[in-house]
Short mmCIF file of N, CA and C and ligand atoms in Angstrom, two decimals:
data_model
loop_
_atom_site.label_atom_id
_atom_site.label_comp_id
_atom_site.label_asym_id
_atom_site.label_seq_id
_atom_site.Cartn_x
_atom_site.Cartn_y
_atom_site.Cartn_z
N UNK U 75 -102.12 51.46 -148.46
CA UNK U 75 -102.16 50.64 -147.24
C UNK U 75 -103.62 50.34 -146.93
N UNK U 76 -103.63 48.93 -146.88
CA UNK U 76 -105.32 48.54 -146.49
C UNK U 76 -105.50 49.15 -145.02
N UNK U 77 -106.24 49.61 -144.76
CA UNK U 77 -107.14 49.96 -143.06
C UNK U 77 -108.26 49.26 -142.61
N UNK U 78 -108.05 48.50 -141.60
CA UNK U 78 -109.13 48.32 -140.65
C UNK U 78 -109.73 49.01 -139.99
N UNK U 79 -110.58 49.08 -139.63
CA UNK U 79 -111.23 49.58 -138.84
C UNK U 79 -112.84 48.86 -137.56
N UNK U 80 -113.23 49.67 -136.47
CA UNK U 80 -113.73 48.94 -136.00
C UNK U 80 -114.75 50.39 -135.31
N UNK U 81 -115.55 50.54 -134.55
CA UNK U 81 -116.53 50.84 -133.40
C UNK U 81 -115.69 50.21 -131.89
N UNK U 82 -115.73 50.54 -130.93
CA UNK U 82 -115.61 50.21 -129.74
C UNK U 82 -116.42 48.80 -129.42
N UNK U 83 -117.95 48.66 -129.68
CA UNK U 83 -118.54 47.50 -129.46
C UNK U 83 -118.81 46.93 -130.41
N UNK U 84 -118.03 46.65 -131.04
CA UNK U 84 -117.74 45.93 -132.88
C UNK U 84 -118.72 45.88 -133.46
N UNK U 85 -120.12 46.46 -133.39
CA UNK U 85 -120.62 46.65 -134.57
C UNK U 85 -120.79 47.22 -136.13
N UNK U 86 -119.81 47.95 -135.99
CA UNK U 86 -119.86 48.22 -137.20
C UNK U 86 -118.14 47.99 -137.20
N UNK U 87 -118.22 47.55 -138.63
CA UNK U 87 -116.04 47.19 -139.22
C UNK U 87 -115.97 47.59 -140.72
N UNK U 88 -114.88 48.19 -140.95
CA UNK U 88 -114.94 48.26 -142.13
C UNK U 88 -113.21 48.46 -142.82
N UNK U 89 -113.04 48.19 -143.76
CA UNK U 89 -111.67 48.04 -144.48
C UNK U 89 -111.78 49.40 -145.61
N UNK U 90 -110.82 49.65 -145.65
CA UNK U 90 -111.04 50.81 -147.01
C UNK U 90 -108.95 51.12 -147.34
N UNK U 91 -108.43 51.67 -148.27
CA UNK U 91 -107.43 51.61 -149.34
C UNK U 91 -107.19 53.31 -148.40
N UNK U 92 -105.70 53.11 -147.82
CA UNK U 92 -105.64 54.26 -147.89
C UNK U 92 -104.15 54.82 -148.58
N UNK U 93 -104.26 56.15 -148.71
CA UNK U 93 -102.60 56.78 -149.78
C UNK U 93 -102.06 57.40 -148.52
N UNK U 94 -103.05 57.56 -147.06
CA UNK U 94 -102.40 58.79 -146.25
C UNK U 94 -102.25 58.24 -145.14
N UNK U 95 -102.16 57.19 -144.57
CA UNK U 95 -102.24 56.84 -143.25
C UNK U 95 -101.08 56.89 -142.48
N UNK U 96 -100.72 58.23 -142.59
CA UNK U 96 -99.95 58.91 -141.11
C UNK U 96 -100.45 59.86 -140.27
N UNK U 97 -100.97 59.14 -139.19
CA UNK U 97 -102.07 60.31 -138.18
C UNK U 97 -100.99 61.48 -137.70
N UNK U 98 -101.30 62.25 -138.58
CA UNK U 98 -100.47 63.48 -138.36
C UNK U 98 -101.05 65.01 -137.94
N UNK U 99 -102.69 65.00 -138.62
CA UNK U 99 -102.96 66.22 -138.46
C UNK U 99 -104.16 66.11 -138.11
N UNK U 100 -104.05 67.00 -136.49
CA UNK U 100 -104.83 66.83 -135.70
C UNK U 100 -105.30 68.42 -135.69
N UNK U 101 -107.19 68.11 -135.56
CA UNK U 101 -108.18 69.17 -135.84
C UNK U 101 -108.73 69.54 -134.71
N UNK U 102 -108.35 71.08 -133.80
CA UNK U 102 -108.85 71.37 -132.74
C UNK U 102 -110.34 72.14 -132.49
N UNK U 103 -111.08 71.69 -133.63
CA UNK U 103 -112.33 72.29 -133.99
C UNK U 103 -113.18 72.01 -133.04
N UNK U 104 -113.88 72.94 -132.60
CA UNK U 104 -114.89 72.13 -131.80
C UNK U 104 -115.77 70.63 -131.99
N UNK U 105 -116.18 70.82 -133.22
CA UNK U 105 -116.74 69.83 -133.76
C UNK U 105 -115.94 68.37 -133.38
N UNK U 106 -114.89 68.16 -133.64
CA UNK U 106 -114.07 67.15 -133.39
C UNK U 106 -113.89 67.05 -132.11
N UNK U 107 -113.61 68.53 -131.54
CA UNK U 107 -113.40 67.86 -129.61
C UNK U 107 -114.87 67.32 -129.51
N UNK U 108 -115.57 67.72 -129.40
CA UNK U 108 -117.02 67.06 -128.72
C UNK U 108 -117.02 65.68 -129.17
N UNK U 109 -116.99 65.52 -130.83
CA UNK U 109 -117.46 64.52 -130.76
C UNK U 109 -116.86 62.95 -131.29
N UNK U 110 -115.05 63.90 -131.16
CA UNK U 110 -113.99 62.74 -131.27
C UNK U 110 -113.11 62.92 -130.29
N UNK U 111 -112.38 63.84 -130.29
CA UNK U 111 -111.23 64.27 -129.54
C UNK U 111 -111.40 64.62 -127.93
N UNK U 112 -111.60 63.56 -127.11
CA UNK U 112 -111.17 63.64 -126.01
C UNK U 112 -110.36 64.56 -125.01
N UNK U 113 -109.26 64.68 -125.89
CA UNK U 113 -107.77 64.87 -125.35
C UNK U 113 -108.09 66.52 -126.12
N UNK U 114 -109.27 66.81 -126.83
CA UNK U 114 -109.41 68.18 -127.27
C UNK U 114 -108.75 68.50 -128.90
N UNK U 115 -108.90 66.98 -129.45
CA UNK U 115 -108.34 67.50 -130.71
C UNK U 115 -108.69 65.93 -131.30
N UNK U 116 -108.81 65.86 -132.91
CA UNK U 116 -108.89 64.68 -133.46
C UNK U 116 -108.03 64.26 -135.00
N UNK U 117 -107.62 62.77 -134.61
CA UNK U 117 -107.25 63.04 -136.02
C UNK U 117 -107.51 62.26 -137.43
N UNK U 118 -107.75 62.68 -138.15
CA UNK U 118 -108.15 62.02 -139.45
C UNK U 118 -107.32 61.51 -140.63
N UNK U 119 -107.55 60.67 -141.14
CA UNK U 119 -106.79 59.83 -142.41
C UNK U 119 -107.08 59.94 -143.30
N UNK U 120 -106.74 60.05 -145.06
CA UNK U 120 -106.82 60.24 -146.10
C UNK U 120 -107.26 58.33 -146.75
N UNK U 121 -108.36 58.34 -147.25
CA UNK U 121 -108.66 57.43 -148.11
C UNK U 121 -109.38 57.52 -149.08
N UNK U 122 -109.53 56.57 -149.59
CA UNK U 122 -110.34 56.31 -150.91
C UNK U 122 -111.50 55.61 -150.78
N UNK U 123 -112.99 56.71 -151.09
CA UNK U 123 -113.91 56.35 -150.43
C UNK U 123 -114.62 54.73 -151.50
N UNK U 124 -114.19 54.86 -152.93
CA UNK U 124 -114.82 53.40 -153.79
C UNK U 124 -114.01 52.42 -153.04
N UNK U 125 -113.20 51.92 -151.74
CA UNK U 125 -112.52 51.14 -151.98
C UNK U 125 -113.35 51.05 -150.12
N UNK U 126 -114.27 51.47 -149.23
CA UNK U 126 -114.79 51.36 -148.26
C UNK U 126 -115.46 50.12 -148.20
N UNK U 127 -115.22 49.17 -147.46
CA UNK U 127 -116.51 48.22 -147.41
C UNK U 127 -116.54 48.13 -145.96
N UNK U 128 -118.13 48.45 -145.57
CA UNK U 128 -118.56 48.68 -144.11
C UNK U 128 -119.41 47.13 -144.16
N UNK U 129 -119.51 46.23 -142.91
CA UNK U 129 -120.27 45.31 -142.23
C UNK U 129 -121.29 46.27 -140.91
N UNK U 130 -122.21 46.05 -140.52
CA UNK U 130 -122.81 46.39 -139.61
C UNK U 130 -123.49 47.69 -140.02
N UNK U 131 -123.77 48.23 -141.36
CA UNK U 131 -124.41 48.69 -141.73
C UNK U 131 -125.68 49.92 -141.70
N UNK U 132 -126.29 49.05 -140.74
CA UNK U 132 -127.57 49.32 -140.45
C UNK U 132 -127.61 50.11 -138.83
N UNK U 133 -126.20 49.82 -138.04
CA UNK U 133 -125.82 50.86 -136.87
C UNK U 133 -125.09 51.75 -137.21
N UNK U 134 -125.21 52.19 -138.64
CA UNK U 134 -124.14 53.80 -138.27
C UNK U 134 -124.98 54.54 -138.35
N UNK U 135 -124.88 56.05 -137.93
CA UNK U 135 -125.49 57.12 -137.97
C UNK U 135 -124.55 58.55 -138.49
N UNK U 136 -125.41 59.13 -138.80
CA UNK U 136 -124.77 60.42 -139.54
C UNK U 136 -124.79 61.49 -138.66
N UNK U 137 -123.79 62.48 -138.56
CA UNK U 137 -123.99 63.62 -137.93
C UNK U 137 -123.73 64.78 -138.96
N UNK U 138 -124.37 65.97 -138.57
CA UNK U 138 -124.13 66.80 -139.79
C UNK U 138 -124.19 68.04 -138.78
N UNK U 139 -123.30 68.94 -138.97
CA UNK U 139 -122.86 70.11 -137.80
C UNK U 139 -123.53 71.11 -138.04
N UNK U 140 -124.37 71.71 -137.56
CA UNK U 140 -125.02 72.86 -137.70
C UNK U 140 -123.95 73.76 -137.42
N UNK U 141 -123.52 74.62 -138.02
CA UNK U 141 -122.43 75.64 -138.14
C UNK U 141 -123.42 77.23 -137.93
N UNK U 142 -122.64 77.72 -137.20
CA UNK U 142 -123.47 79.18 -136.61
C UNK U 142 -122.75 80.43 -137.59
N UNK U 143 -123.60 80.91 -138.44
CA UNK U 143 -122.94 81.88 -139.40
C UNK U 143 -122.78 82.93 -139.32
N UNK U 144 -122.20 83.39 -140.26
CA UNK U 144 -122.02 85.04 -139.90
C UNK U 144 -123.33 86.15 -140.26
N UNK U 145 -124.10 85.42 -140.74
CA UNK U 145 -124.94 86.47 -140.97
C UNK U 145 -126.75 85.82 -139.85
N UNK U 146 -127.55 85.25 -140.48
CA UNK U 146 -129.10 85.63 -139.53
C UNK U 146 -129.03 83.79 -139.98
N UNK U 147 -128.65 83.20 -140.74
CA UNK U 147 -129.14 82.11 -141.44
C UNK U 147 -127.94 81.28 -140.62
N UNK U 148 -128.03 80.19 -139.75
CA UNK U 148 -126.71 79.42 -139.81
C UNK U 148 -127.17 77.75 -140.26
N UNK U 149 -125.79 77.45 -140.97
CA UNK U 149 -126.03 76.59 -142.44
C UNK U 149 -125.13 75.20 -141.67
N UNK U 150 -125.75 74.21 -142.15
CA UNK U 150 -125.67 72.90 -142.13
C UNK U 150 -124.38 72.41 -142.65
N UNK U 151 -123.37 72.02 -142.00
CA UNK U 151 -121.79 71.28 -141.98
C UNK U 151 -121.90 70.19 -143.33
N UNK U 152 -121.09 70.19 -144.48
CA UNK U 152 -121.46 69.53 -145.71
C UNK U 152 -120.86 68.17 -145.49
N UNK U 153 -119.70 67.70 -144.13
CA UNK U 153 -119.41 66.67 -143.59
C UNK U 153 -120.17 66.23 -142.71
N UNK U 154 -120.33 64.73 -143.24
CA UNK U 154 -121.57 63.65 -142.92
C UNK U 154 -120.32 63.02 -141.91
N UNK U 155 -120.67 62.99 -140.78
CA UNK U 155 -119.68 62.33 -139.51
C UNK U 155 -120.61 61.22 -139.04
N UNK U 156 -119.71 60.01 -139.81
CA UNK U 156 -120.29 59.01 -139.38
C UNK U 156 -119.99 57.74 -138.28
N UNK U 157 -120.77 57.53 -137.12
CA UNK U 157 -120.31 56.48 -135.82
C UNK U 157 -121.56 55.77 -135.77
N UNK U 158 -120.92 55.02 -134.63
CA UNK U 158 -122.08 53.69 -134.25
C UNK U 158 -123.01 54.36 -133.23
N UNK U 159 -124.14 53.84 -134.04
CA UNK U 159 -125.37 53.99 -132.75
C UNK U 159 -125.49 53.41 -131.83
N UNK U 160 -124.94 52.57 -131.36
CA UNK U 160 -125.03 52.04 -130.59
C UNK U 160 -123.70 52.43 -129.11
N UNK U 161 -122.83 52.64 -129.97
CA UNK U 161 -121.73 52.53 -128.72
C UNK U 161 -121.25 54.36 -128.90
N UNK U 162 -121.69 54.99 -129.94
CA UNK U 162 -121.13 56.11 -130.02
C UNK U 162 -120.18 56.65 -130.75
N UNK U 163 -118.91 55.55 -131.06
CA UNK U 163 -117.58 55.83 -131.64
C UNK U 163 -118.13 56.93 -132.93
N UNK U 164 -116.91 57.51 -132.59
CA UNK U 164 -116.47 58.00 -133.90
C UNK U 164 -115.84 57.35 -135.17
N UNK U 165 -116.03 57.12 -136.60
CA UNK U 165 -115.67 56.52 -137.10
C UNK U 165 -114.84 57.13 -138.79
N UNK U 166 -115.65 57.74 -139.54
CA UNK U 166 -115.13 58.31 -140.57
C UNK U 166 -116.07 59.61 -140.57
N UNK U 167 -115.13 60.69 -141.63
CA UNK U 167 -116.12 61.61 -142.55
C UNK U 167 -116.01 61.61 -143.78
N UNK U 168 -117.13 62.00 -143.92
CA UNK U 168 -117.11 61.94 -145.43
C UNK U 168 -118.34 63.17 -146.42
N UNK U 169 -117.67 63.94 -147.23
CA UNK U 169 -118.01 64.73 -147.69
C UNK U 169 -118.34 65.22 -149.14
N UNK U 170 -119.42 64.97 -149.59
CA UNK U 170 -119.86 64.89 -150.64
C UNK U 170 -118.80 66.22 -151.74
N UNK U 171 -118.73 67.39 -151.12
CA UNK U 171 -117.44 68.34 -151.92
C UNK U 171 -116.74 67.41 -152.66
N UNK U 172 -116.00 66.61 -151.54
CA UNK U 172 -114.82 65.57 -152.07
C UNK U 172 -115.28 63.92 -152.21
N UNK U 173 -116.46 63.94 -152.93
CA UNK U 173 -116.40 62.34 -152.75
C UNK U 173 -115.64 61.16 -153.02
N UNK U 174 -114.46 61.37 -153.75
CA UNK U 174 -114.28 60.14 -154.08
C UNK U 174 -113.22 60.25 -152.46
N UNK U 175 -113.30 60.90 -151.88
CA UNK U 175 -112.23 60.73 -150.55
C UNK U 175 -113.26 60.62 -149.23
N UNK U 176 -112.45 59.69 -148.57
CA UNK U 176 -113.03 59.39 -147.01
C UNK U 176 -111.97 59.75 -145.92
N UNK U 177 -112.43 60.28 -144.85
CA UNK U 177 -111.59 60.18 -143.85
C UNK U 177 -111.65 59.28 -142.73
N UNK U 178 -110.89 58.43 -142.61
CA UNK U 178 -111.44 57.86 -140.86
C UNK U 178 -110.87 58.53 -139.80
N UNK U 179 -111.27 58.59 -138.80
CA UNK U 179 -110.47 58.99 -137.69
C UNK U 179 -109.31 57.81 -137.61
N UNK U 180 -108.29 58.42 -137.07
CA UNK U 180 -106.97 57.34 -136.19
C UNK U 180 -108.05 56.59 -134.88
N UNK U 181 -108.33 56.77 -134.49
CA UNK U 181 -108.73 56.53 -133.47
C UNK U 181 -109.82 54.95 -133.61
N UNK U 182 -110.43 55.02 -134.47
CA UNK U 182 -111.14 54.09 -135.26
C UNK U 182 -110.43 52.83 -136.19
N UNK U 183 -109.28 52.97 -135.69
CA UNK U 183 -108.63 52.31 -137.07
C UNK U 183 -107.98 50.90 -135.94
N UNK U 184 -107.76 50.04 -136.23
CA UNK U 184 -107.08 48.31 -135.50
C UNK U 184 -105.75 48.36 -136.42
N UNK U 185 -105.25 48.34 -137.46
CA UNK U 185 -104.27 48.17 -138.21
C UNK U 185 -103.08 49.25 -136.98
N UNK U 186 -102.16 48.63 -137.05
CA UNK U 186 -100.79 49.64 -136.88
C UNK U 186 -100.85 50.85 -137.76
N UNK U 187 -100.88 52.02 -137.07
CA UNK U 187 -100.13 53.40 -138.22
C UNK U 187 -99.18 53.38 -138.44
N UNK U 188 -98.45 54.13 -138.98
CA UNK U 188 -97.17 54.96 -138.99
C UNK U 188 -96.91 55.46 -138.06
N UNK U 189 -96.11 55.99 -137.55
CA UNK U 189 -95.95 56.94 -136.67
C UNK U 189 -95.43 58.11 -136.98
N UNK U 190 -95.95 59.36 -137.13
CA UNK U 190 -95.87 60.64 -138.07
C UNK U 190 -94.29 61.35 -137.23
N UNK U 191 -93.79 61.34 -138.52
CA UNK U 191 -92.38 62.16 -137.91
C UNK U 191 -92.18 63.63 -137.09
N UNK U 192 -93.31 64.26 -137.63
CA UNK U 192 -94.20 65.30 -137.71
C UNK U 192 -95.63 65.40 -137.55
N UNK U 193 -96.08 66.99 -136.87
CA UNK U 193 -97.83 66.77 -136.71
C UNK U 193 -98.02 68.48 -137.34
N UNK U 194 -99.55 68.32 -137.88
CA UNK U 194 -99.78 69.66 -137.73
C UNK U 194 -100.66 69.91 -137.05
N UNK U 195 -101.04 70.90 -136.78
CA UNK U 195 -102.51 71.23 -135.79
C UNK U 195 -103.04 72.42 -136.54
N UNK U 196 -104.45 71.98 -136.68
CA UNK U 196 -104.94 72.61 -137.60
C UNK U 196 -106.56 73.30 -136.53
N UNK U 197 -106.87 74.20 -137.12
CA UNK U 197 -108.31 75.10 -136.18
C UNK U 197 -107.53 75.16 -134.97
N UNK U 198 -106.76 76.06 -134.43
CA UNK U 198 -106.06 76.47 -132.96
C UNK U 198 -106.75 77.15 -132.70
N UNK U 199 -107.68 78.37 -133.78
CA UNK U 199 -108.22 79.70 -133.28
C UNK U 199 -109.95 79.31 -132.70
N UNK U 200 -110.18 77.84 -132.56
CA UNK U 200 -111.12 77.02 -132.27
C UNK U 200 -111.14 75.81 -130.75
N UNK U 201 -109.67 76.13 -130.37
CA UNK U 201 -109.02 75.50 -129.42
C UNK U 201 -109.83 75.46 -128.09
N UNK U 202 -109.91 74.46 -126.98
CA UNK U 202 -110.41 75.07 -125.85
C UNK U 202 -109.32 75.37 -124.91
N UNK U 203 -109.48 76.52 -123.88
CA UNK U 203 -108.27 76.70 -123.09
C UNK U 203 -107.61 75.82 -122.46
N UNK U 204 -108.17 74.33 -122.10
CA UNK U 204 -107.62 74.08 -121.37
C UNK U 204 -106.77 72.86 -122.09
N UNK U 205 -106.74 73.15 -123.60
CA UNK U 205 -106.22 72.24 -124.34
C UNK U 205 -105.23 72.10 -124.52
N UNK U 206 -103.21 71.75 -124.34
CA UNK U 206 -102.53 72.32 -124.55
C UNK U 206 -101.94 71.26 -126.22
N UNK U 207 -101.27 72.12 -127.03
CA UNK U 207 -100.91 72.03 -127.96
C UNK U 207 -99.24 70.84 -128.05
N UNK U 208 -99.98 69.83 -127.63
CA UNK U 208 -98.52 68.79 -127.42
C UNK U 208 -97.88 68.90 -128.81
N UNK U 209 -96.99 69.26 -129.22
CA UNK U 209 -96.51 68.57 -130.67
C UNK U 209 -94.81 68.84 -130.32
N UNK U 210 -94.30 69.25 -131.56
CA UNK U 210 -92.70 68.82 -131.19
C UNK U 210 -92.60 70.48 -132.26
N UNK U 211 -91.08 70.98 -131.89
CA UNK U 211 -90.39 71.81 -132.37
C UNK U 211 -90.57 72.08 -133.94
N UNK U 212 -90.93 72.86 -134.62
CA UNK U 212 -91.35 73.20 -135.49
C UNK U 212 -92.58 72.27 -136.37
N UNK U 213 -93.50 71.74 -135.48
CA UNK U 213 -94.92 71.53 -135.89
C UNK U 213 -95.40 72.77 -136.69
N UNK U 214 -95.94 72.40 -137.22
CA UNK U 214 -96.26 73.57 -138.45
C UNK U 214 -98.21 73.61 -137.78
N UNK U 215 -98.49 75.02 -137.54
CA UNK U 215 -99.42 75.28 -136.84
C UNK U 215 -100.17 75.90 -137.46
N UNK U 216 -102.11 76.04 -137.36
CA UNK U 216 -102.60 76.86 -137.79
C UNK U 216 -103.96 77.46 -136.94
N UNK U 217 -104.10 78.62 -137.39
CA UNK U 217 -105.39 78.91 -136.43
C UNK U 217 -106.74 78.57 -137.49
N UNK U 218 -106.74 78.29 -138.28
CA UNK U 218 -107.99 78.18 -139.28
C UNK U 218 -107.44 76.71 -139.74
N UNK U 219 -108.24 76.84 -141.28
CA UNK U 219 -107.34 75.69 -142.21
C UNK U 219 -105.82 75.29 -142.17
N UNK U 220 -104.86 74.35 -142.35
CA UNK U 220 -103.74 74.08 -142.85
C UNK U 220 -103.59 74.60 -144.21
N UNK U 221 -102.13 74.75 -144.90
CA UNK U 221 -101.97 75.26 -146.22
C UNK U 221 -101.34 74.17 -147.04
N UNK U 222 -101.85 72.73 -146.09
CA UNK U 222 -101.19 71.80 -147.70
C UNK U 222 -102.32 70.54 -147.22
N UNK U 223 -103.16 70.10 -147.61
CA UNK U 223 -103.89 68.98 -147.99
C UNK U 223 -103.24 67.49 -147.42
N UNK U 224 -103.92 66.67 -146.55
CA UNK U 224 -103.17 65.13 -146.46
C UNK U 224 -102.29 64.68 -147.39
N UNK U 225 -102.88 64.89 -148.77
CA UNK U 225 -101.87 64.32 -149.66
C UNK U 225 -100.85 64.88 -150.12
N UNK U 226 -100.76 66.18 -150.30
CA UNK U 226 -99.54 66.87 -150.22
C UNK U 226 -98.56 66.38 -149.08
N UNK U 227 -99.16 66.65 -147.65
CA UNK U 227 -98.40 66.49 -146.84
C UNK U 227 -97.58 64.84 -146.81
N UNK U 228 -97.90 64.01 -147.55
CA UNK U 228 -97.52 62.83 -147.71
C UNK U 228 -96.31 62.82 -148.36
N UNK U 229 -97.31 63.62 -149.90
CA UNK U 229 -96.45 63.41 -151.24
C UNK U 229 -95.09 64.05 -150.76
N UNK U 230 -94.77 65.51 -149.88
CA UNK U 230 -93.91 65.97 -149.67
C UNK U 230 -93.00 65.38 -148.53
N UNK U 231 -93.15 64.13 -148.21
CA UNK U 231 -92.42 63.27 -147.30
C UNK U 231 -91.99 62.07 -147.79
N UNK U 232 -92.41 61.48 -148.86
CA UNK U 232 -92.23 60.42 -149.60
C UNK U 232 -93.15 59.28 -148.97
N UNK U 233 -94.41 59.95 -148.22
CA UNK U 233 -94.85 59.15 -147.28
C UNK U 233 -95.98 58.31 -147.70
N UNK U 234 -96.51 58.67 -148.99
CA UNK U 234 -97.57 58.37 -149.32
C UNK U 234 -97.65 56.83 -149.17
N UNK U 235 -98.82 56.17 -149.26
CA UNK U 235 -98.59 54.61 -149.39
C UNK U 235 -99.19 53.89 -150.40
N UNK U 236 -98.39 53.21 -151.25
CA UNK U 236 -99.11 52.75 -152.45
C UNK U 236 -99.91 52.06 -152.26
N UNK U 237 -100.73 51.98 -153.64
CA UNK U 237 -102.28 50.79 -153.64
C UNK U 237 -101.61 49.96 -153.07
N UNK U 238 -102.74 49.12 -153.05
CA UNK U 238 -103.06 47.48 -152.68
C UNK U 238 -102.06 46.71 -154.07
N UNK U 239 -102.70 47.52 -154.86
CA UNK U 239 -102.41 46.27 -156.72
C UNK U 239 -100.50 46.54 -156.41
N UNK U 240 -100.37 48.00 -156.59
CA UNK U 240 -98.94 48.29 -156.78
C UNK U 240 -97.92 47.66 -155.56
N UNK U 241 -98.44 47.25 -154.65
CA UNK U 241 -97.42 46.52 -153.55
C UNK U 241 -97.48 44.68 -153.62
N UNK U 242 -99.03 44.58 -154.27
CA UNK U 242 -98.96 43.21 -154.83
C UNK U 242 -98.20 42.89 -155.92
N UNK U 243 -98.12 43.93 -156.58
CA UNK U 243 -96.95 43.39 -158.01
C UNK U 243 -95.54 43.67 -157.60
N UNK U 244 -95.33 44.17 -156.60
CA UNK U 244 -93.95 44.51 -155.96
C UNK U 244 -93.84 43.26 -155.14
N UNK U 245 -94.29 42.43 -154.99
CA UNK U 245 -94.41 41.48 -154.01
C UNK U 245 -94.06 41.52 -152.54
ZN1 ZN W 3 -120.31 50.39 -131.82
ZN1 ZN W 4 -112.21 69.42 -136.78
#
């Protein structure tokens, strides 16, 4: 499924190929409340980062999370969180671990989603109190990581969404 995307004060837009676009799993990390999640939680999309093409370029900015460690040294977040300088938005991450994958936020995106049949919530043990955990009857919950990957969680719904090429030859 192609994705749009946009910034709040349209400077920066960008299109990118995605396999996962059912905003389903929402991250109660701090990191994300501050600096996506409003409502105290954010959520992100599975794409394919060779297939990104950004306009406006020259207004995004990178954020990189200083993470507080367990020992004397605390070490630098390996996700590059990238929004507009100008207006603030939140827009994608993206993480060199996994490069050939991008995430955008839902929140960033103009195209229609899906609407996830199901949610998970993922970092609870990161939650703020006054956050409450909206989801539906057996939401599958976690206090750390989740135990299945966007694309799993797709593949195991039949949800995934084919390329661009494979729905063009399907006509
Ligand atoms: Zn902007
Ligand atoms: Zn998070």
């Amino acid at each position: 499924m192609r994705l749009t995307g946009s910034c709040h004060c349209g400077s920066v837009r960008f299109t990118v190929e995605s396999a996962q676009p059912v905003p389903f799993m929402r991250c109660y990390c701090s990191i994300c409340r501050k600096t996506a999640g409003g409502g105290g939680y954010a959520i992100n999309l599975g794409a394919d980062f060779n297939t990104l093409a950004v306009t406006g370029k020259r207004h995004l900015r990178v954020y990189r999370a200083q993470m507080s460690g367990t020992g004397s040294s605390s070490q630098q977040s390996s996700g590059h969180r990238h929004f507009c300088g100008r207006c603030g938005s939140a827009l994608w991450l993206w993480d060199p671990t996994w490069p050939e994958l991008v995430h955008p936020h839902a929140s960033a995106i103009d195209t229609p989603l899906p609407t996830p049949p199901s949610h998970v919530h993922m970092m609870l043990g990161s939650k703020a109190p006054w956050v409450e955990v909206e989801g539906r009857a057996g939401d599958a919950c976690f206090g750390q990581y989740p135990d299945c990957s966007l694309a799993e969680w797709h593949a195991a719904r039949g949800l995934s969404s084919p390329s661009a090429a494979v729905s063009e030859t399907a006509g």
